[in-house]
Coordinates of C-alpha atoms in Angstrom, one line a residue:
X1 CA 0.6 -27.9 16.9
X2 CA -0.8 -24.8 19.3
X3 CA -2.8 -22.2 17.1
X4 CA -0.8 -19.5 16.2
X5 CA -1.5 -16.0 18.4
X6 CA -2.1 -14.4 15.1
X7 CA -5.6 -16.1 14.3
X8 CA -6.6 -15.8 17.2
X9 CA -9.6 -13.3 17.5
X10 CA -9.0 -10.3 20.0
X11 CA -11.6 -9.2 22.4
X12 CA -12.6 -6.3 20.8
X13 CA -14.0 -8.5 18.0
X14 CA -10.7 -7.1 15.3
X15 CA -9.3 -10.4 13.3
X16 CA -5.8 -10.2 13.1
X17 CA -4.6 -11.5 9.6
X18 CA -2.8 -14.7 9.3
X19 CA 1.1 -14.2 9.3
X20 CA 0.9 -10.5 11.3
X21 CA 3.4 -9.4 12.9
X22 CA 3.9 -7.3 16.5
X23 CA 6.6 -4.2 14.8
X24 CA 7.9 -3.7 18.1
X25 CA 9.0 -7.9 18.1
X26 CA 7.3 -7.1 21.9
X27 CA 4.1 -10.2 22.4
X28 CA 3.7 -10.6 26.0
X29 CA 1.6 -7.9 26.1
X30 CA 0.3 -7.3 22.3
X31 CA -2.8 -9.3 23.2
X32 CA -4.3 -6.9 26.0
X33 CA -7.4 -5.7 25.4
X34 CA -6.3 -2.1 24.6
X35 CA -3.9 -2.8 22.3
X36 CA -3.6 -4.1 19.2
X37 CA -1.9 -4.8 15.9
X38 CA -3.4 -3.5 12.4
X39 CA -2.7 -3.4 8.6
X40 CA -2.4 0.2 7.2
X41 CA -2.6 -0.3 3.5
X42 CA -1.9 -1.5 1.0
X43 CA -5.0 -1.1 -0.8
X44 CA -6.3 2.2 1.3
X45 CA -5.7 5.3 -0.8
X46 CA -4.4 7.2 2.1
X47 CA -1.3 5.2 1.7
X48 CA -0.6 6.9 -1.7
X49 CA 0.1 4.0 -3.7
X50 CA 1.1 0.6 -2.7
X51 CA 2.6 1.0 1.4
X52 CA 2.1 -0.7 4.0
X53 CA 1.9 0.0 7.6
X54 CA 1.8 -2.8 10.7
X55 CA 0.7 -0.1 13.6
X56 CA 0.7 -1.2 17.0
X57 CA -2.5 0.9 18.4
X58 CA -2.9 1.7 21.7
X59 CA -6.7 2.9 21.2
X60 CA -6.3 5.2 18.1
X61 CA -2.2 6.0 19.1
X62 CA 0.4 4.6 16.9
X63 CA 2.7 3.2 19.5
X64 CA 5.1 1.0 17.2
X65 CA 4.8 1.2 13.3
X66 CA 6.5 -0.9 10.5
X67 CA 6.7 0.7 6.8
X68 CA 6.8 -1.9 3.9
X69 CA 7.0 -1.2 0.2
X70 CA 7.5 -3.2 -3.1
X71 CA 3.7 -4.1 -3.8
X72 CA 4.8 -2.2 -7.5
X73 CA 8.5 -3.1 -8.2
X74 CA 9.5 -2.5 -11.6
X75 CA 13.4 -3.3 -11.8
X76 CA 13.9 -0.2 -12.9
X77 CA 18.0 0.3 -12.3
X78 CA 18.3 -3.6 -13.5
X79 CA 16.1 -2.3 -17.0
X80 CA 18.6 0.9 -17.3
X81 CA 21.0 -1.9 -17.6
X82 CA 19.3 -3.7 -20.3
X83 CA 18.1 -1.9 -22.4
X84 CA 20.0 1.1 -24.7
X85 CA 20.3 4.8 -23.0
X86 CA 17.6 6.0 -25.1
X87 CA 15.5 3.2 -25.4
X88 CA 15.7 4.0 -21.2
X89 CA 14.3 7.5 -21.3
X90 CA 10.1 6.4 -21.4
X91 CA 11.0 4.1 -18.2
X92 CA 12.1 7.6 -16.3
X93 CA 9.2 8.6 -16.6
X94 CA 7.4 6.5 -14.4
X95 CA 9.5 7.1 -11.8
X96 CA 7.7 10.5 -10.0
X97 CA 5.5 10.4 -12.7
X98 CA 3.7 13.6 -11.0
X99 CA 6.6 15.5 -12.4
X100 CA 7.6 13.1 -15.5
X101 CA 9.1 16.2 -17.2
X102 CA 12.1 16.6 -15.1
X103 CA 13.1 12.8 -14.8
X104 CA 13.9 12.7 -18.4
X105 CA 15.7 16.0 -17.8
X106 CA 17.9 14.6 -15.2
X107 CA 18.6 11.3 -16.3
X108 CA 20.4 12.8 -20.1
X109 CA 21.9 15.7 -18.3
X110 CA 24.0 12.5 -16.6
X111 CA 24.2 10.7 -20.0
X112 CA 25.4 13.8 -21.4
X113 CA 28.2 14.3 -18.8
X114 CA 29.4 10.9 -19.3
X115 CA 29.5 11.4 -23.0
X116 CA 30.5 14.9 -22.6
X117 CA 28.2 16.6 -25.0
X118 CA 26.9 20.1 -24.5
X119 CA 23.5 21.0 -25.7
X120 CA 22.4 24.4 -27.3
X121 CA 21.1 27.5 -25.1
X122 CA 17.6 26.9 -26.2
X123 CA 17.7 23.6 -25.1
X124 CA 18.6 24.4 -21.5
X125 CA 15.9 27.0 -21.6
X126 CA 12.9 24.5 -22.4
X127 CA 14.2 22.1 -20.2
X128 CA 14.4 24.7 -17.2
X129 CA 10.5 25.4 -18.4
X130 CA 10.2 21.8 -18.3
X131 CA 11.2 21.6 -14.8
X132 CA 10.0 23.9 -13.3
X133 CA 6.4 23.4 -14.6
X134 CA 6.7 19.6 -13.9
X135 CA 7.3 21.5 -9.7
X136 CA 4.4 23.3 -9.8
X137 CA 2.2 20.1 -11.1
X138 CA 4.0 18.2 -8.4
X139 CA 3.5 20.6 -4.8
X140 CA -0.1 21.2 -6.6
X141 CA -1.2 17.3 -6.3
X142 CA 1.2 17.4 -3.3
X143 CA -0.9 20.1 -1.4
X144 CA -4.5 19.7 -2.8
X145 CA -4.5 15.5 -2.0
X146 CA -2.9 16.0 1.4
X147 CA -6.0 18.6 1.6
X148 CA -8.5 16.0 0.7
X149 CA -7.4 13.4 3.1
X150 CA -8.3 15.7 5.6
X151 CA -11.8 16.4 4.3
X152 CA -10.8 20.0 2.7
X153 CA -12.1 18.9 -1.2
X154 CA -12.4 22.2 -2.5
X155 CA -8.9 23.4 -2.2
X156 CA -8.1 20.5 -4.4
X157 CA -10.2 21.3 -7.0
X158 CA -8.9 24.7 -7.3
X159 CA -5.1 23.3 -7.8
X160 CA -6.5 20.9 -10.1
X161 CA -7.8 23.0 -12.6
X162 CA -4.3 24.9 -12.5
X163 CA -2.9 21.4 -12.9
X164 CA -5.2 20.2 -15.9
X165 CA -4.2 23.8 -17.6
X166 CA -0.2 23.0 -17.5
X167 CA -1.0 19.3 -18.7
X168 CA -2.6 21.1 -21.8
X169 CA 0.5 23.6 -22.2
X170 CA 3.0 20.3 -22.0
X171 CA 0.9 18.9 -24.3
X172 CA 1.9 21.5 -26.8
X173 CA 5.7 20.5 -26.4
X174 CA 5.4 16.8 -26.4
X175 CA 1.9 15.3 -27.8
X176 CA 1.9 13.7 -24.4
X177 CA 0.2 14.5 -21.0
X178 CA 1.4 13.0 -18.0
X179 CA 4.5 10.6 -19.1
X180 CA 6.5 12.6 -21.7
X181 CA 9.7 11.5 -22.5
X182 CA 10.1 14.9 -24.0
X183 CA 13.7 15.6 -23.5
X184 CA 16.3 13.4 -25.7
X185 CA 20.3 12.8 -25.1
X186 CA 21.8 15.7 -26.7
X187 CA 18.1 17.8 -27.4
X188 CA 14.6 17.4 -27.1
X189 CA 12.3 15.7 -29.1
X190 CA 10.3 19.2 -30.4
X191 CA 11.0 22.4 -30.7
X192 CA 8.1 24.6 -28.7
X193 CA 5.6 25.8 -31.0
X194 CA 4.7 29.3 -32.1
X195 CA 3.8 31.6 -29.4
X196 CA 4.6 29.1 -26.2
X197 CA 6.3 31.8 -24.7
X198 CA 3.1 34.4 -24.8
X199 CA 0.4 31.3 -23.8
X200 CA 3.1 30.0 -20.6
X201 CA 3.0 34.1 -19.0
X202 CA -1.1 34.1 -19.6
X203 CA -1.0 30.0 -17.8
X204 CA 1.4 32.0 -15.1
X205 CA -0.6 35.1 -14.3
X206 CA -4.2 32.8 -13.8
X207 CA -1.9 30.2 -11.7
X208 CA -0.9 33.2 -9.6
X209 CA -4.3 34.6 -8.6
X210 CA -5.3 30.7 -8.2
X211 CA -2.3 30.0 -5.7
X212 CA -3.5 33.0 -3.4
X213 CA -7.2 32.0 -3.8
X214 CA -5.9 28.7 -2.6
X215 CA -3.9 30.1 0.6
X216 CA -6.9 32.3 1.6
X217 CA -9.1 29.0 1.5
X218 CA -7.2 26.7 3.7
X219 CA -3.9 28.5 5.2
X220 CA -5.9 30.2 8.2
X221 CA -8.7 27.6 8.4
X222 CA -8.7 26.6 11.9
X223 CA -9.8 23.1 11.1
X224 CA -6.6 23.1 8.9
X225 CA -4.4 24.6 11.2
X226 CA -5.8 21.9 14.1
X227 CA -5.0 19.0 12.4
X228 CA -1.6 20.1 10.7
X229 CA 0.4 22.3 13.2
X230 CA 2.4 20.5 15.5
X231 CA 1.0 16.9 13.8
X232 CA 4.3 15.1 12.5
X233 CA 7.1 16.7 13.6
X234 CA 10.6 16.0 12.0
X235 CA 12.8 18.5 13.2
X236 CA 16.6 19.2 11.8
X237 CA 18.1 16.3 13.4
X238 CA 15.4 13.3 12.2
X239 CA 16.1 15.0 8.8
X240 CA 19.4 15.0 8.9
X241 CA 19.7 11.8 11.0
X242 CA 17.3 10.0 7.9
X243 CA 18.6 12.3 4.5
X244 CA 15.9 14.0 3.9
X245 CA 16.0 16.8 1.2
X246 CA 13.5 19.0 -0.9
X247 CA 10.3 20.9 0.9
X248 CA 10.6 18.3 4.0
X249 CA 13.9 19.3 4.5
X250 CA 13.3 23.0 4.0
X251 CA 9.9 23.2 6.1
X252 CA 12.5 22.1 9.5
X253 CA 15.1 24.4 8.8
X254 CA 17.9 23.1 6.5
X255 CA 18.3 25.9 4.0
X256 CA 19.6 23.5 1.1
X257 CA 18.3 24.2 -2.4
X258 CA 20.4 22.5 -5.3
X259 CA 19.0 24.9 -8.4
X260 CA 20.5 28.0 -5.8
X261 CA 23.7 25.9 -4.0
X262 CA 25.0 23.8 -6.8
X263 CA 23.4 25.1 -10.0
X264 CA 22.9 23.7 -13.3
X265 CA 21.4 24.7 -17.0
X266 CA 20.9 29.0 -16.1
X267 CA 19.7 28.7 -12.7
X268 CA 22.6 31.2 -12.2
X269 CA 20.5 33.2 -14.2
X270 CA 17.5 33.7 -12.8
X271 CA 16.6 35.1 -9.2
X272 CA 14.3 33.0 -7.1
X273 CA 13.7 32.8 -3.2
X274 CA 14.1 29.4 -1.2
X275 CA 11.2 29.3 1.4
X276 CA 12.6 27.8 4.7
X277 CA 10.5 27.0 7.6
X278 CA 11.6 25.5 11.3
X279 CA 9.2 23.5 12.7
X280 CA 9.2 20.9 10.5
X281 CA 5.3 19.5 10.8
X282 CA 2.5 18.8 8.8
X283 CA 1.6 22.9 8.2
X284 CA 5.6 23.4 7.3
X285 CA 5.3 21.5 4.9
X286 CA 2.4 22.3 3.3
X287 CA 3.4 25.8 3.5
X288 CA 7.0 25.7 1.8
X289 CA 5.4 23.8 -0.8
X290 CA 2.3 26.6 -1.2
X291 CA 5.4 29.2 -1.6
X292 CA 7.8 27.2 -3.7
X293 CA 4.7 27.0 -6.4
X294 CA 4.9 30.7 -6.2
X295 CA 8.5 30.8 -6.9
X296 CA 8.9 28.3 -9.5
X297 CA 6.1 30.4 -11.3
X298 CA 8.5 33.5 -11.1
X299 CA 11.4 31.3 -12.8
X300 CA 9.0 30.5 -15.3
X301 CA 8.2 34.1 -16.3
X302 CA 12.1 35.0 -16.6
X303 CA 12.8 32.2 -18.6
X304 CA 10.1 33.0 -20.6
X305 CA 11.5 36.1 -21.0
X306 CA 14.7 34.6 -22.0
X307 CA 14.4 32.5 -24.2
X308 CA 15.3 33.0 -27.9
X309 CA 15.0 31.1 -31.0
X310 CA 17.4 28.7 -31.7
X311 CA 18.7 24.9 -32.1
X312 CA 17.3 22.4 -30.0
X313 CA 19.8 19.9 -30.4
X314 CA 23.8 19.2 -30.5
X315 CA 25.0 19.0 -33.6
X316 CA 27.2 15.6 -31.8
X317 CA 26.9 12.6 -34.3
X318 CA 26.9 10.4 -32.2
X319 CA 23.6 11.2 -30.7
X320 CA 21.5 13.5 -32.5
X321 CA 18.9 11.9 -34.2
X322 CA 18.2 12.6 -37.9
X323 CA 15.7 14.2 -39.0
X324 CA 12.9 12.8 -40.4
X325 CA 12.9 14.3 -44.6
X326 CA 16.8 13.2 -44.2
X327 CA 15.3 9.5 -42.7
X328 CA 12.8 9.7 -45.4
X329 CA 14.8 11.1 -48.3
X330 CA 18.7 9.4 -48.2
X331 CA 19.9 5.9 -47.7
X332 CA 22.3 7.2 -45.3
X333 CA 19.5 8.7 -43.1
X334 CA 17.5 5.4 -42.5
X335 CA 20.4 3.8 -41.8
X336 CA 21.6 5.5 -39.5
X337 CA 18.2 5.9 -38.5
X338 CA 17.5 2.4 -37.9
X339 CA 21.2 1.9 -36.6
X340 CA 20.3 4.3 -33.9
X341 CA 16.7 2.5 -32.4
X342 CA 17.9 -0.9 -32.5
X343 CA 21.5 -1.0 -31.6
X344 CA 21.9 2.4 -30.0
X345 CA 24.9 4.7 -29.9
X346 CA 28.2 4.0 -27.9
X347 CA 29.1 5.6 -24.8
X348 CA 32.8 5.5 -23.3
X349 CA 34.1 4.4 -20.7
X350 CA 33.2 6.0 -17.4
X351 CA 30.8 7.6 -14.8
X352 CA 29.0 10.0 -14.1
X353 CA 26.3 11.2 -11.0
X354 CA 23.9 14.1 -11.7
X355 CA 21.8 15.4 -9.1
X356 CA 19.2 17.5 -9.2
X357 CA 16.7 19.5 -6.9
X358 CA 13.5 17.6 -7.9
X359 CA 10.1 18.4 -6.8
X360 CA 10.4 16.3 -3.2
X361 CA 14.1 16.5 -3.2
X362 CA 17.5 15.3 -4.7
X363 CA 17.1 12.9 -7.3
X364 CA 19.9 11.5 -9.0
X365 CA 21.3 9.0 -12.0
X366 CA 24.7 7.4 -11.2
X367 CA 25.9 5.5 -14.4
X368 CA 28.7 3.3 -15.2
X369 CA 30.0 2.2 -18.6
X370 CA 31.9 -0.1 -19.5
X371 CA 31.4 1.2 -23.4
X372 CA 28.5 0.3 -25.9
X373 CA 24.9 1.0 -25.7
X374 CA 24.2 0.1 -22.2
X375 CA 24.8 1.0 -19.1
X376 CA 26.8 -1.2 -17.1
X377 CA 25.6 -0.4 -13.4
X378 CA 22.8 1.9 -13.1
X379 CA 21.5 3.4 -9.6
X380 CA 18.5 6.0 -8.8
X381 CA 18.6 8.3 -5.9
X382 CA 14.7 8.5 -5.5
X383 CA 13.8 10.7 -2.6
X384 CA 10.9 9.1 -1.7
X385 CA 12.8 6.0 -0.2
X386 CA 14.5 8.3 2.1
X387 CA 11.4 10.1 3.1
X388 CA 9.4 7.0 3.4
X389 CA 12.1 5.1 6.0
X390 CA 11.4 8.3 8.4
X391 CA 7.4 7.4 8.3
X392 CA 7.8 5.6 11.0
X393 CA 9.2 7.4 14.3
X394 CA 7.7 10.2 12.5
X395 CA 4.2 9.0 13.2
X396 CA 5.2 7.3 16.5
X397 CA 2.7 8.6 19.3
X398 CA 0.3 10.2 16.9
X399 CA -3.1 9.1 16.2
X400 CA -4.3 7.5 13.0
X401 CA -5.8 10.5 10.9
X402 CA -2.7 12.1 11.9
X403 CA -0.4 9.4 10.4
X404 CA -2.7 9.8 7.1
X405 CA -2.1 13.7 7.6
X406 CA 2.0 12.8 8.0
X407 CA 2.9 10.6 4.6
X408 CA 0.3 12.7 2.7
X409 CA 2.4 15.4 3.6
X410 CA 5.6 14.2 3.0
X411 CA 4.6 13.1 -0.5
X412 CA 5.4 9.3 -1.3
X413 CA 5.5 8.9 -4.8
X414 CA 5.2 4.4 -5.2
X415 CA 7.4 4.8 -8.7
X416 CA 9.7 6.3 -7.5
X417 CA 10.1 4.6 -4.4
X418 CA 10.0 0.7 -5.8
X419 CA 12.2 1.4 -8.9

């Protein structure tokens, strides 16, 4: 049998790994002495989790490119099927776990709207903090690692910090850091404590006065600018042409924000800016992002504002959880209790779709029942697998460092992507 081309070893001394393949499907020329195949990932942390890339190089040029994923599949549509809706809610959050707070938020608004249940004012309040907090801990990673891959590791520190501070203040709500499961079907597991309201508008005035520090530091940096403007372009049509949504959208010119265009919770309520830019590269996008930190921090202050005391939950039977001195203290209690964790509640017959403006874009749950405690179909509009399918002519002609420059800044999130 004739040794295979890809063991062969090239003339620049590169060893091309056994079962490589050309992305382009082009060999008569793959072997010249300028150009050669190369593995990407999946183990390099510019790839942002477990990605791959098979890039055709033309010296340090990206010629042809092929994106894999599924290095961290987790089944999690096929576990939403198995297991009972809440049992489901701590599996959410390891979705974009960079913003763990809003998954959970998203996936029992849809439970909710197939059951039909309406939670209290309250309720929608914390979960609007809990959103728009789990943003600003999203664009701040976002930003300050997309920073760091280009060599700027200050400006990450600063967002860090920030970031470490609203960890501490989710904390406070949950008992939990970075996966939650904070909000419940019908409520959310805790009530914010005393005087959450007063420590969120002190966290919101230091985040402030961080953010401009932050777009001082690196926004006019010429190194910065060099190596993001113009780097990555994906103008209106790729996104359209690919379905992008969120920041990447926004930064090439698609003014489409879901809290402003198709509102839910009080959204209606409360007056924020959507940050559009047009050219739709590496800088756009960072840039949006910078600004919708700084808006999602205004939204935080009026719903600070707003909120007022009052029930967390629905008062529904069917799927408010009892309390814990009624669990504790009555026969009925523990067994409804117990009924609840290990058999979970019934849901009718139906289906429902809630989408949602998450941190990198529209995220949805579609659910179908066919009654009882499961769902019978379950599917998860992720943004990242949208965002990641454009890598590819995004980073065609571009050199390497600017490809690392590119997915850092559309923000690949593996969980979300292989769920």
């Amino acid at each position: 049998m004739a040794e295979s081309k890809y063991n062969q070893t090239l003339p620049s001394g590169i060893q091309i790994a056994q079962g490589a393949q050309d992305p382009a499907h082009d060999t008569d020329d793959l072997w010249d002495d300028s150009r050669v195949t190369v593995n990407i990932g999946p183990t390099h942390p510019a790839m942002h989790g477990a990605l791959r890339m098979a890039a055709k190089l033309n010296g340090e040029t990206i010629e042809k490119s092929y994106c894999e994923f599924g290095y961290t599949h987790r089944a999690k549509e096929k576990l939403g099927e198995n297991r009972t809706y809440h049992n489901f809610i701590v599996y959410t959050d390891r979705l974009n776990y960079c913003s763990a707070l809003m998954n959970n938020v998203i996936y029992a608004m849809s439970v909710e709207k197939l059951m039909g249940v309406e939670v209290p004012e309250r309720c929608i309040w914390l979960r609007m903090v809990c959103c728009e907090l789990a943003r600003v801990i999203d664009h701040l990673i976002c930003i300050g690692i997309n920073a760091v891959d280009l060599g700027a590791f200050s400006f990450f520190l600063y967002g860090f910090h920030q970031r470490e501070e609203a960890y501490t203040l989710i904390e406070k709500l949950c008992g939990a850091r970075l996966t939650t499961s904070y909000s419940r079907i019908g409520g959310m597991m805790a009530d914010a404590p005393e005087g959450f309201e007063k420590e969120l508008k002190s966290w919101i005035a230091r985040t402030r006065k961080v953010i401009d520090e932050m777009d001082e530091l690196l926004t006019t940096n010429k190194i910065w600018r060099n190596r993001t403007e113009g780097v990555c372009v994906f103008d209106r049509e790729m996104c359209m042409k690919y379905s992008y949504t969120g920041p990447n959208a926004r930064a090439a010119g698609i003014d489409l924000d879901l809290r402003r265009d198709q509102p839910v919770m009080f959204y209606k309520d409360v007056e924020f800016d959507v940050p559009v830019a047009q050219n739709g590269d590496v800088n756009s996008r960072y840039m949006v992002r910078l600004e919708e930190i700084r808006q999602s921090l205004n939204i935080l202050s009026q719903v600070a504002d707003k909120m007022k005391p009052g029930p967390i939950w629905s008062e529904d039977k069917r799927i408010r959880i009892p309390d814990k001195d009624v669990v504790h203290n009555t026969m009925e209690g523990l067994i409804h209790h117990f009924k609840f964790f290990m058999t979970g509640f019934q849901v009718p017959v139906g289906e429902a779709y809630t989408q949602f403006e998450a941190s990198n874009g529209e995220m949805g749950f579609y659910i179908v029942s066919k009654g009882g405690p499961h769902a019978h179909r379950m599917r998860i509009r992720g943004p990242s697998v949208w965002h990641y399918q454009g890598l590819s002519p995004m980073v065609e002609g571009e050199k390497i460092a600017d490809m690392v420059a590119g997915i850092g800044s559309i923000n690949i999130i593996a969980g979300e992507l292989d769920r």
